[in-house]
Coordinates of C-alpha atoms in Angstrom, one line a residue:
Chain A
X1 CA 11.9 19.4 15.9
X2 CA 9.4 17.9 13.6
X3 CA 9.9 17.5 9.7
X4 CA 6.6 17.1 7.5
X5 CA 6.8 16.5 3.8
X6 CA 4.1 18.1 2.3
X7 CA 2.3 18.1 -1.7
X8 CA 0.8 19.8 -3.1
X9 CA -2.0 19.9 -6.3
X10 CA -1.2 23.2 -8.0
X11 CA 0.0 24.9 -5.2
X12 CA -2.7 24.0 -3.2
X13 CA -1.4 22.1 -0.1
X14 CA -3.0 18.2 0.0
X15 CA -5.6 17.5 2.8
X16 CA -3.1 14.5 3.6
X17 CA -0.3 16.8 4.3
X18 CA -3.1 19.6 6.4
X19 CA -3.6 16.1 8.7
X20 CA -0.4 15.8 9.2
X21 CA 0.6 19.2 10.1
X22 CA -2.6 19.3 12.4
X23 CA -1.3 16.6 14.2
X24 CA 2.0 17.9 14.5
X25 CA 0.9 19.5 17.8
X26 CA 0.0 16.4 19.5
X27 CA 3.8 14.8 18.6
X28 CA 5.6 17.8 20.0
X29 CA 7.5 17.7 23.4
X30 CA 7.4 21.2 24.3
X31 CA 4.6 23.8 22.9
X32 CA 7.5 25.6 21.5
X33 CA 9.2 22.7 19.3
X34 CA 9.4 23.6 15.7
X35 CA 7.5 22.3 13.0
X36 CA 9.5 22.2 9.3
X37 CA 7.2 22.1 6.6
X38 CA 9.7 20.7 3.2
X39 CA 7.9 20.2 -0.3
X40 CA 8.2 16.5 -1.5
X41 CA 7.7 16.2 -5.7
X42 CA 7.6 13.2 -7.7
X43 CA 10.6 11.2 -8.2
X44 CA 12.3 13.4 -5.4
X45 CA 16.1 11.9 -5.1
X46 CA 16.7 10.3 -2.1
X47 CA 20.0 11.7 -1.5
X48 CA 18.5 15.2 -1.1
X49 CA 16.0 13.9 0.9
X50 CA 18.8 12.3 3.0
X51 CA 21.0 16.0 3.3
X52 CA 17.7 17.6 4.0
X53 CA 16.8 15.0 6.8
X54 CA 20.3 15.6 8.2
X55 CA 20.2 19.7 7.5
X56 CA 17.6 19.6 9.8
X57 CA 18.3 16.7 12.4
X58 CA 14.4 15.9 13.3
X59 CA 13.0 14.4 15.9
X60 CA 10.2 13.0 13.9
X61 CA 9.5 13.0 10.0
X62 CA 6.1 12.5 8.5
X63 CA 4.7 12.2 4.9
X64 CA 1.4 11.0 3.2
X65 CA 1.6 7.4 2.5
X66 CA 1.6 8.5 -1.2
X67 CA 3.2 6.9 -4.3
X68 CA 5.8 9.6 -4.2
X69 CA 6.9 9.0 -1.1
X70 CA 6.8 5.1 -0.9
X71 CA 9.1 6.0 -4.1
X72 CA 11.7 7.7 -2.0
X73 CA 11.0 7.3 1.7
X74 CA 12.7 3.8 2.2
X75 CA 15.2 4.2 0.2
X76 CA 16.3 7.2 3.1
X77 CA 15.8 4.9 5.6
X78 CA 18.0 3.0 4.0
X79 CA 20.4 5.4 3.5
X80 CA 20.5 6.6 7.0
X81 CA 19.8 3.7 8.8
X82 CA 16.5 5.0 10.4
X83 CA 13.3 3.4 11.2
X84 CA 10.5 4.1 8.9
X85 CA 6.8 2.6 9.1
X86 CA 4.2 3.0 6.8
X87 CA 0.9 2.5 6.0
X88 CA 0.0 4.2 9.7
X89 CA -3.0 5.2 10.7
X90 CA -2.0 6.5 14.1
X91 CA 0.1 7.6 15.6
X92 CA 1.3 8.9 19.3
X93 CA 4.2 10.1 22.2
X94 CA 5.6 7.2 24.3
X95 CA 8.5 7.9 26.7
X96 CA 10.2 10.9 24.7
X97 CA 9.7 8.5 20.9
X98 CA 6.9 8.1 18.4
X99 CA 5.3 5.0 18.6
X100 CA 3.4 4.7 15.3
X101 CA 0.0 2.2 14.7
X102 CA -0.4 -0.1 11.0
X103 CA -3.3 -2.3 10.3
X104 CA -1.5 -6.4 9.2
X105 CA -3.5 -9.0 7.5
X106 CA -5.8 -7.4 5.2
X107 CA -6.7 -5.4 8.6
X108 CA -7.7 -7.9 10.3
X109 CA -5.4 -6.7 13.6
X110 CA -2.8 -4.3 14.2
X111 CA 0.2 -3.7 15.9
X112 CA 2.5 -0.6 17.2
X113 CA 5.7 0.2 15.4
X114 CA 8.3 0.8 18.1
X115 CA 11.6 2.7 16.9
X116 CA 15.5 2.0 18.0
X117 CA 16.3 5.0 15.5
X118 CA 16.7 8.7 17.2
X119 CA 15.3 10.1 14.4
X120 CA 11.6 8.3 13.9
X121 CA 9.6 8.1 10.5
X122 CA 6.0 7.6 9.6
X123 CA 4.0 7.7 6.2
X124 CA 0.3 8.1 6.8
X125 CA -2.6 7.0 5.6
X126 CA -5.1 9.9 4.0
X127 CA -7.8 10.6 6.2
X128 CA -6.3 9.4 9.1
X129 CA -6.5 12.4 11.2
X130 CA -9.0 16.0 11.6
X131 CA -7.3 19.1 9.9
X132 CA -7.7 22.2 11.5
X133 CA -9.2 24.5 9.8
X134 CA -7.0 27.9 10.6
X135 CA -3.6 26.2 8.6
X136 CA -4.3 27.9 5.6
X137 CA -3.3 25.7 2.4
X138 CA -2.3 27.6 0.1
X139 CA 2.0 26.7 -0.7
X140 CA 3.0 30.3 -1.1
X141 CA 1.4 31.6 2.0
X142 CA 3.3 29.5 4.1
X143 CA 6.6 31.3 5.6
X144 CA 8.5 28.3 6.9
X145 CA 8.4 26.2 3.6
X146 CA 11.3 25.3 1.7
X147 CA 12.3 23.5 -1.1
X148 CA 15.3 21.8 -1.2
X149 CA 17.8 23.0 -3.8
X150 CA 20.5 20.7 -2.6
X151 CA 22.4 18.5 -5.6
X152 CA 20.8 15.9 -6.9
X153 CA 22.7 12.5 -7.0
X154 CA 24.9 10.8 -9.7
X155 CA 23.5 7.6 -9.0
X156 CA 22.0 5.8 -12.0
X157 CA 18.6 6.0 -12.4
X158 CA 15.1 5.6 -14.6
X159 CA 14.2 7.9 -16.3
X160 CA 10.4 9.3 -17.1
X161 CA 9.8 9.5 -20.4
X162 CA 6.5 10.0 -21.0
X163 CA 3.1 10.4 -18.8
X164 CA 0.3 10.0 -20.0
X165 CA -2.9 11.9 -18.4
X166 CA -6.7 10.1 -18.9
X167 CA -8.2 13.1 -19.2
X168 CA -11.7 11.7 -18.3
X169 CA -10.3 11.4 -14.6
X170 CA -11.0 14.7 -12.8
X171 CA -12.1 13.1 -9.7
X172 CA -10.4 13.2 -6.0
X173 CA -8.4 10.3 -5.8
X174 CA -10.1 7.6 -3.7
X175 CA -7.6 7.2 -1.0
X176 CA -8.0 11.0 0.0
X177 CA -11.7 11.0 -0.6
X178 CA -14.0 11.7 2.2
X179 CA -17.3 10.3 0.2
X180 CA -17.0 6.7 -1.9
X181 CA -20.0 5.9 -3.9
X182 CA -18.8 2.3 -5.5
X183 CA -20.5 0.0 -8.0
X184 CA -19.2 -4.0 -8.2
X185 CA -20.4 -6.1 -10.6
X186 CA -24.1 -5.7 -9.9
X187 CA -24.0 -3.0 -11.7
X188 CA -23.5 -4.5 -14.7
X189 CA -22.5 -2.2 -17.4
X190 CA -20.0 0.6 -18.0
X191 CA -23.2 2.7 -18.6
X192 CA -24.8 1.8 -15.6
X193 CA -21.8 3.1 -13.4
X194 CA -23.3 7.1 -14.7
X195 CA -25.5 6.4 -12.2
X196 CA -22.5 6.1 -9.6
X197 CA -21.2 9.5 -10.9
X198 CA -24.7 11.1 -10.5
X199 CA -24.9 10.5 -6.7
X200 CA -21.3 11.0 -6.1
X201 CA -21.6 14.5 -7.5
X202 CA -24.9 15.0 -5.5
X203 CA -22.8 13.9 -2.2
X204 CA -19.8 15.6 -3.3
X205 CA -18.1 11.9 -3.6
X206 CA -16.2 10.0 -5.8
X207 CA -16.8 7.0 -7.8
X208 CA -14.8 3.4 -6.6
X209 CA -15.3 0.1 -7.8
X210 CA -14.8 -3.6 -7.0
X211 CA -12.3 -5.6 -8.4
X212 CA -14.9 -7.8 -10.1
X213 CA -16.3 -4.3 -11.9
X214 CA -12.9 -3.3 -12.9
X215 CA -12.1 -7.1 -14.5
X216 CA -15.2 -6.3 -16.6
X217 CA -14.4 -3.1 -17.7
X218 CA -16.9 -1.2 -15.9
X219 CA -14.5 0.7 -14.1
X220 CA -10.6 1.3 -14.0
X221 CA -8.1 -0.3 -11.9
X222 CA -7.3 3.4 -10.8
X223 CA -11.1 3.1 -9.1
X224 CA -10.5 -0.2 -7.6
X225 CA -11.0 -0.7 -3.9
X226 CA -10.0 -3.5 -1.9
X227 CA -6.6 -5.5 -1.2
X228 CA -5.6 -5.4 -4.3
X229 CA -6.6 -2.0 -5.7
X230 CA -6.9 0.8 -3.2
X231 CA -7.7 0.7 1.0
X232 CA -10.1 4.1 1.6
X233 CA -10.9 5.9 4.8
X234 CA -13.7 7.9 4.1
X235 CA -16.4 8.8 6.1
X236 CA -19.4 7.3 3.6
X237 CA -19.0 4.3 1.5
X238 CA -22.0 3.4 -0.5
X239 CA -21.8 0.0 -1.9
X240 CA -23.8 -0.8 -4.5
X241 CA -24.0 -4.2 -6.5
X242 CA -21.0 -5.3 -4.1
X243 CA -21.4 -8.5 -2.6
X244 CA -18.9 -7.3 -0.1
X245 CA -16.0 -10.7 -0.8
X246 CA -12.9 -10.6 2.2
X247 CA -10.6 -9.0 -0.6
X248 CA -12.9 -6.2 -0.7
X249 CA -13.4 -6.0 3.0
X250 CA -9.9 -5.2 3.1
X251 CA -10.0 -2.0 1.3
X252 CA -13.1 -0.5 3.5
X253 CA -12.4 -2.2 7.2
X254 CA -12.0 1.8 8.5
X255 CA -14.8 3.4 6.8
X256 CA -17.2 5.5 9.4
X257 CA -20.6 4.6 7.9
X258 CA -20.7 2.1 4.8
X259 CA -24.3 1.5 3.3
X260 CA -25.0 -1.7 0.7
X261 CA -27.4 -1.9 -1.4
X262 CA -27.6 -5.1 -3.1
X263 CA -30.3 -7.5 -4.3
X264 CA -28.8 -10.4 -3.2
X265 CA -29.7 -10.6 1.1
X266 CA -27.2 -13.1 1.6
X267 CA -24.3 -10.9 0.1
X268 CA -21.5 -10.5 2.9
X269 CA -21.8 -7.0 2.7
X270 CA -25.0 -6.6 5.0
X271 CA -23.0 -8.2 7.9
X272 CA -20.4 -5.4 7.7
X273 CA -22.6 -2.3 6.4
X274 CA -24.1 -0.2 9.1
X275 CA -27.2 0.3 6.5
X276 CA -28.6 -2.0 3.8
X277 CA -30.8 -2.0 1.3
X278 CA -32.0 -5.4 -0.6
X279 CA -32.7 -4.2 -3.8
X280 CA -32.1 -2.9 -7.2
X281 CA -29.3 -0.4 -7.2
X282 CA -30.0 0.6 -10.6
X283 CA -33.4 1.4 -9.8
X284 CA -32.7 2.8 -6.0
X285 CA -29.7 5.2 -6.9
X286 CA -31.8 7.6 -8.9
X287 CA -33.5 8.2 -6.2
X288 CA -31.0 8.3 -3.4
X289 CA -29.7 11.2 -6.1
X290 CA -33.4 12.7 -6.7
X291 CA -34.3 12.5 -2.6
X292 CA -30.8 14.0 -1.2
X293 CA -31.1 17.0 -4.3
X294 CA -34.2 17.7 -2.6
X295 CA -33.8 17.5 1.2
Chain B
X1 CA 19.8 -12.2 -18.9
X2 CA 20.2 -13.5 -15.1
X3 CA 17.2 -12.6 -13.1
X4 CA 16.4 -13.1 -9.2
X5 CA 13.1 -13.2 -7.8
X6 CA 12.4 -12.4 -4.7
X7 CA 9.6 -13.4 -2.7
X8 CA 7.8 -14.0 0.6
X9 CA 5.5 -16.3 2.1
X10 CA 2.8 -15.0 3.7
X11 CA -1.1 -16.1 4.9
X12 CA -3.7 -16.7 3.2
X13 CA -5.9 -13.4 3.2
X14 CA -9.2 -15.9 3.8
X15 CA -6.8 -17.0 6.9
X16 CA -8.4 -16.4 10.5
X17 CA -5.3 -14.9 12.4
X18 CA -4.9 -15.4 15.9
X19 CA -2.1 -13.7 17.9
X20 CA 0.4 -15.4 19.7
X21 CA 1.2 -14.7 23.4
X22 CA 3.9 -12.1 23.1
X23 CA 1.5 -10.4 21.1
X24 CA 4.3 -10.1 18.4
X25 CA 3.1 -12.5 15.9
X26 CA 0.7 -14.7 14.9
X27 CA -0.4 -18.6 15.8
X28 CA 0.9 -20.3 12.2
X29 CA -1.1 -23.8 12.8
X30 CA -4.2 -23.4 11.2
X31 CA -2.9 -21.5 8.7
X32 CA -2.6 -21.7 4.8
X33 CA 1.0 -20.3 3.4
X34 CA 1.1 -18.7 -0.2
X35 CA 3.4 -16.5 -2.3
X36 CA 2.8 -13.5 -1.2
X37 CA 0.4 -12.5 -5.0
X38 CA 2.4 -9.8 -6.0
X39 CA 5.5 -11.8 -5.8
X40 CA 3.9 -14.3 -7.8
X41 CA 3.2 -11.6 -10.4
X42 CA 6.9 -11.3 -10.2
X43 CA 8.0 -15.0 -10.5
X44 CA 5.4 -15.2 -13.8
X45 CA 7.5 -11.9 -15.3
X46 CA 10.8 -13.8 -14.9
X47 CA 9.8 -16.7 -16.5
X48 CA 8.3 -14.2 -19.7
X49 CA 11.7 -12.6 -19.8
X50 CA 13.3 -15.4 -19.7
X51 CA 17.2 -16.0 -19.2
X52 CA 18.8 -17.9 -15.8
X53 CA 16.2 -17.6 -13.2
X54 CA 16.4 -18.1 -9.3
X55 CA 14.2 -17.2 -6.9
X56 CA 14.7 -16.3 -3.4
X57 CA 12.9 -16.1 -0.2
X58 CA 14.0 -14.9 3.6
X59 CA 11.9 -16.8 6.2
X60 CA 12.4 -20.3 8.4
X61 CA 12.3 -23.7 7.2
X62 CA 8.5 -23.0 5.7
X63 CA 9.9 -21.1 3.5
X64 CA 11.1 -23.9 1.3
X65 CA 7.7 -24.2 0.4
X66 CA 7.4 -21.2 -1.0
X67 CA 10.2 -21.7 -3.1
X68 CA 9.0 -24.6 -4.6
X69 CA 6.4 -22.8 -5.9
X70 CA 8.3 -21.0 -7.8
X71 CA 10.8 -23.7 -9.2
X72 CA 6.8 -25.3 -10.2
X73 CA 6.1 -22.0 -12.2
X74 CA 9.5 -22.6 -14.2
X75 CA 12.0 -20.7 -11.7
X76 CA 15.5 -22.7 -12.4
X77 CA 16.4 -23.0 -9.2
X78 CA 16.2 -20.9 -5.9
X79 CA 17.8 -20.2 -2.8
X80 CA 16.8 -19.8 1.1
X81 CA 18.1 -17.3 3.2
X82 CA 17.4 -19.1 6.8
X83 CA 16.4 -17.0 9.3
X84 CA 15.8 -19.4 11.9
X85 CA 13.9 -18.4 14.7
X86 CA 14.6 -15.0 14.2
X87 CA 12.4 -11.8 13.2
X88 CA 14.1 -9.6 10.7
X89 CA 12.8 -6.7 10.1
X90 CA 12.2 -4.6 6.5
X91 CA 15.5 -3.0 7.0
X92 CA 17.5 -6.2 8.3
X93 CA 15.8 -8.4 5.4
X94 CA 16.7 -5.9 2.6
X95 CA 20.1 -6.4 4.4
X96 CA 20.6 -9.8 3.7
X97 CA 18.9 -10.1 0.1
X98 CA 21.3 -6.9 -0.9
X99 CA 24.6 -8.9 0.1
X100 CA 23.6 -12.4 -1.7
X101 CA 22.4 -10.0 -4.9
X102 CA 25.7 -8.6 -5.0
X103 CA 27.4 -12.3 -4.9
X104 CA 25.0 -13.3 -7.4
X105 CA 25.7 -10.7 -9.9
X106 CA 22.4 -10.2 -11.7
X107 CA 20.8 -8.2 -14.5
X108 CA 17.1 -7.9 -13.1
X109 CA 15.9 -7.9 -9.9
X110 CA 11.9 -8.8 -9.6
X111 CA 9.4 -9.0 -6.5
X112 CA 6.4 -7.7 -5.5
X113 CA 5.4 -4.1 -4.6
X114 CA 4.5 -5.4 -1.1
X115 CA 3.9 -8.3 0.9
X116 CA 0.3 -8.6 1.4
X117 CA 0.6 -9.4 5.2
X118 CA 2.1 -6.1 6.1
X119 CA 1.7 -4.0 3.5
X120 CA 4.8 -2.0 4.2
X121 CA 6.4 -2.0 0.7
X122 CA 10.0 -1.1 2.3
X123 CA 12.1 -4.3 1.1
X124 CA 12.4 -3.6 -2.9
X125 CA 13.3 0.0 -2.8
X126 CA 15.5 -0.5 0.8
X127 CA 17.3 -3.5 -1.5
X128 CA 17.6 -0.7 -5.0
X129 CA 19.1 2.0 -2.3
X130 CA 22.0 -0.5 -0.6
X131 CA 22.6 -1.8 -4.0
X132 CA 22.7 2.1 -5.5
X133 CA 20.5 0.6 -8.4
X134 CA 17.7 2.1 -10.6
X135 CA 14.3 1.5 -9.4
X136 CA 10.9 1.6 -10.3
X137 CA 7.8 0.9 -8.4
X138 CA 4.4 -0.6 -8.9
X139 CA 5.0 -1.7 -11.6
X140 CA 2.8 -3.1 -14.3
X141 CA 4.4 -3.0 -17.8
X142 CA 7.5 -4.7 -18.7
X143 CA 9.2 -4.7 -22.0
X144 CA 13.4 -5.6 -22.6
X145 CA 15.0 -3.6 -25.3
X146 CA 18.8 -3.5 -25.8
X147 CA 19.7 -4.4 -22.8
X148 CA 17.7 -1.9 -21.2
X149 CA 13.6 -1.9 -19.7
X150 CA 10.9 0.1 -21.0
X151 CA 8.4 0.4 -18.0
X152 CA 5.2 1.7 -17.6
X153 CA 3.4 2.1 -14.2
X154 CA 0.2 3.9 -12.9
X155 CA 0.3 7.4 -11.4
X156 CA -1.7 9.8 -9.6
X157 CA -5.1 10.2 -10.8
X158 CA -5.5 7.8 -13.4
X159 CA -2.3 9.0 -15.4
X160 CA 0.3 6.6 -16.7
X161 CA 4.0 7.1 -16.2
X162 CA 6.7 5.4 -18.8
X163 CA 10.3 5.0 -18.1
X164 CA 13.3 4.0 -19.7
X165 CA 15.7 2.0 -16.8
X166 CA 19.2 0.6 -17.7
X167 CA 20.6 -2.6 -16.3
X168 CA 21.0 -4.1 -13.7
X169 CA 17.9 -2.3 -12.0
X170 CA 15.1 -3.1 -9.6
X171 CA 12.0 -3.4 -10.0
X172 CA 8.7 -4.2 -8.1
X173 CA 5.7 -5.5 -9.9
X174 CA 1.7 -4.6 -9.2
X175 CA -1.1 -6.2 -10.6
X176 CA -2.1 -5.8 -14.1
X177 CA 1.6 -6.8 -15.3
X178 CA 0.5 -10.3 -15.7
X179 CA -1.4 -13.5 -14.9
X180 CA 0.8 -15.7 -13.2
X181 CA 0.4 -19.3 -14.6
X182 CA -0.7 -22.9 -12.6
X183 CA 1.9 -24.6 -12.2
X184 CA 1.6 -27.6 -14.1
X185 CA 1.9 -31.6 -13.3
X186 CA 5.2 -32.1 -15.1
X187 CA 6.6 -29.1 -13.5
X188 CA 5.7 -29.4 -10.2
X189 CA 7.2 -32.7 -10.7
X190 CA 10.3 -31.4 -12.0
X191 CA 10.6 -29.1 -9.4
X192 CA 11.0 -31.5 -6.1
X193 CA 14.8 -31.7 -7.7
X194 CA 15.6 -28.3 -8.8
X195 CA 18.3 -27.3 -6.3
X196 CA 17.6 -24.8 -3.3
X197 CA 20.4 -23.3 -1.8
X198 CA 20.6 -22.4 1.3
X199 CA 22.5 -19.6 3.5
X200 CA 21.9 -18.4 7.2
X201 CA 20.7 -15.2 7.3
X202 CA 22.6 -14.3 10.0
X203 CA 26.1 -15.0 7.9
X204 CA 24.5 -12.0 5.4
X205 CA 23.3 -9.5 7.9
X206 CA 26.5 -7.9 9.0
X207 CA 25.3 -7.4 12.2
X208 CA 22.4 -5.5 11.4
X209 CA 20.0 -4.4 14.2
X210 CA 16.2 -3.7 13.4
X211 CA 15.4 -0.5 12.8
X212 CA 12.0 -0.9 13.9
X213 CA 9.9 -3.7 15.8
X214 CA 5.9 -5.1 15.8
X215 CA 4.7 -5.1 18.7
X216 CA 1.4 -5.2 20.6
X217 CA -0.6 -7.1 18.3
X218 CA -4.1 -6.7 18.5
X219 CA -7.3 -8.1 16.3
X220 CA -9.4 -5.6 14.8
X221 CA -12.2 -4.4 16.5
X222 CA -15.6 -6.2 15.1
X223 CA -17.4 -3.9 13.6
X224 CA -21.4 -4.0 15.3
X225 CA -24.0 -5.6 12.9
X226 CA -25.9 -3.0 11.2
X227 CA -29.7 -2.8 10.0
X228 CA -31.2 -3.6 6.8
X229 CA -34.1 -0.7 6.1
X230 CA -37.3 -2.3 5.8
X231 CA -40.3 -1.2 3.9
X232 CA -40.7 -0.2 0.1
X233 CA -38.3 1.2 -1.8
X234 CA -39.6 5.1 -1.8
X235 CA -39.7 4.2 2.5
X236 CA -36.5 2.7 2.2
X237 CA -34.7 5.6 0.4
X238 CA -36.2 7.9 2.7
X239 CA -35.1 6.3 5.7
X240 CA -32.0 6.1 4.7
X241 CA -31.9 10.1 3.1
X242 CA -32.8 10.9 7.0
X243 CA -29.6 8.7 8.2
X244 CA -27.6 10.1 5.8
X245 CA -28.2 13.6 7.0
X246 CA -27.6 12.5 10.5
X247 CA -23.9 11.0 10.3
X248 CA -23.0 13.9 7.3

């Protein structure tokens, strides 16, 4: 039987957690094995995670490679002594056990996570894998999903006391997003980074930035892309003003299609980027926005 | 207040890695060794706190080096946990720092969210859970009141999450929570004598198997060069509008 912790935004199931059910089929070793689907909230205890894991005695567990699980995850492999790898971006069926795949080094290789455990789990990386479009996504529609309602542990703990929302940020969150329109410090300005938002919303994307555009306030950290701020899959990454430094690299080695536009024709970037522009980005992104608006 | 440190040495990301013939690790000539950065963010928050400081890192002989990094920052002294030639793994190695933090006794316990050669970010929260501690994660706001922490750390979509964590606790620092200092001359001098104890990992382990192992180490693909668009800029954005479509 396979276990998948899935979120949810609002009710409305994650497209990290849709991956992960879609790929659910390809793990199973009969066309019959079940599929659990369990509801994982913030700061979900680990001890109930750990009676629900044992409730249910899985084959395989999966989860998103999200905050709230990297809060709680290891600390139930811990717990139950079983092998959990993170950070995967595939994963597959070897001889009866999941054998589970994780970029090392910045992404510069990659090895296979082999289990000992019986019991094998994975978080994933958003937009590793195709969702199918037939598992509906909405929580309450769902007839196998639980949520656990076991006791919560005695075990001393931190507690939240406050969260405070930036309300400016209505965007997708990077890591999830499909479309990445980012800005580095060519850009320049906070103001210049409009721009950005202007072609993002044409593409349906979301704005990232460099960790040089973040350091001068251009941007937030939660934008940031790259080894130190966040590593995206998405399909398009446009880079613009990005001169395309290792550290950066890091955070966009799996991207499908990454375009640069930058000024500078030396800048790393072009090396990588499947398309590039030499040029101003302040003067070419209006009318990447004006050209695609009309097409 | 009596803090440990953990931390790991790792590559340098600007390293070129090259993977060894078992294909279950890399070639380590060649190669530049650092704190692993977030761990460094750590060290620097111990030494602002302030109190009896040691720092400790699981690894082979290298490791030492490490460590006196550390002890240059201002770490009091520091202790090895000697693998030898052995690989732990996460589960093994949060194993062995969770049996010399219990002999140590401390108040705080400060590293890095993750190691920045494989990213798994298993160790602090393995080491919180076999120590039944508080945690928090990612980390990147510290403050000591009254013998307990005030900590603040980003969430989901740009939001920011504060907590209130007694003692003795865990907690794993990201960046933002500080700028780790240079060491300087006087205190890298001072360090070469500050003491480094050192214990074999396998005396701490219990007899711990891994959990999980690396294997089949592989480079990454190279991605194909791509093409620069050519022409003026109303050609070029056109060209590339017509791309666009293609691959969307």
């Amino acid at each position: 039987m396979l276990l998948i912790f899935v979120e949810h935004d609002n009710s409305t199931i994650k497209k990290s957690s849709l991956e992960l059910i879609a790929k659910a089929d390809e793990l199973k070793l009969a066309p019959d094995e079940p599929v659990i689907l369990e509801v994982l909230e913030a700061r979900a205890d680990a001890k109930v995670l750990s009676d629900t894991i044992d409730k249910h005695k899985p084959r395989i567990v999966l989860a998103s490679n999200s905050l709230n699980a990297k809060d709680v995850f290891p600390k139930v492999a811990a717990r139950l002594k079983i092998g959990l790898a993170t950070d995967v971006v595939d994963l597959k069926i070897d001889n009866g056990k999941l054998i589970a795949k994780k970029p090392l080094y910045a992404g510069k290789a990659f090895c296979e996570v082999h289990f000992s455990t019986e019991i094998q789990m994975a978080l994933v990386r958003p937009n590793s894998f195709a969702i199918k479009e037939e598992i509906c996504d909405r929580l309450s529609e769902l007839q196998h999903l639980n949520t656990s309602t076991l006791k919560h542990s005695d075990s001393p703990s931190a507690t939240l006391v406050e969260t405070l929302t930036d309300a400016t940020s209505k965007q997708t969150d990077i890591t999830e997003a499909e479309i990445i329109v980012a800005g580095g410090r060519g850009m320049g300005s906070k103001e210049n980074f409009d721009l950005l938002s202007q072609l993002a919303e044409t593409l349906g994307g979301t704005v990232g930035a460099s960790r040089a555009a973040v350091d001068a306030e251009f941007a937030t950290h939660a934008m940031q892309v790259g080894q130190t701020g966040k590593v995206v899959s998405p399909k398009l990454y446009i880079a613009c003003g990005i001169s395309g430094a290792i550290q950066h690299w890091a955070g966009i080695r799996t991207a499908k299609t990454i375009v640069a536009i930058n000024k500078d024709k030396d800048a790393p970037i072009f090396q990588k980027a499947n398309y590039g522009i030499v040029g101003d980005a302040l003067e070419i992104l209006p009318k990447l926005a004006d050209a695609l608006k009309q097409g | 207040m009596k803090i440990a440190v953990l931390i790991k040495q790792v590559p340098d990301t600007e390293s070129r890695i090259v993977i060894n013939s078992d294909k279950n690790g890399i070639e380590s000539t060649n190669i530049k060794f650092i704190v692993s950065p977030y761990d460094e963010i750590a060290t620097e928050q111990a030494i602002q706190i302030g109190g009896e400081t040691f720092a400790v890192c699981v690894g082979d002989t290298r490791s030492t080096e490490a460590l006196r990094t550390a002890l240059s920052m201002g770490i009091q002294s520091a202790v090895h946990i000697d693998t030898e030639s052995t690989q732990l793994d996460s589960f093994q190695t949060a194993t062995v720092l969770a049996e010399l933090l219990k002999q140590k006794n401390v108040d705080l316990i400060l590293c890095g969210k993750q190691g920045i050669d494989f990213d798994n970010a298993l160790v602090p929260a393995m080491i919180a859970e076999l120590l039944d501690i508080p945690q928090v994660l990612t980390v990147d706001k510290v403050d000591v009141m009254d013998g307990k922490l005030r900590i603040g750390r980003r969430a989901a979509r740009g939001s920011k999450e504060i907590y209130d964590c007694p003692l003795p606790a865990l907690i794993s620092c990201d960046r933002g929570l500080n700028t780790p200092r240079y060491p300087s001359l006087p205190n890298i001098m001072k360090a070469k004598s500050k003491p480094i104890e050192k214990i074999l990992a396998v005396q701490l382990l219990n007899n711990e198997k891994p959990l999980t192992r690396f294997v089949n180490y592989a480079l990454a693909p190279e991605r194909a060069a791509g093409k620069i668009l050519t022409g003026d800029v109303e050609t070029q954005v056109t060209e590339l509008v017509r791309l666009l479509k293609e691959e969307l």
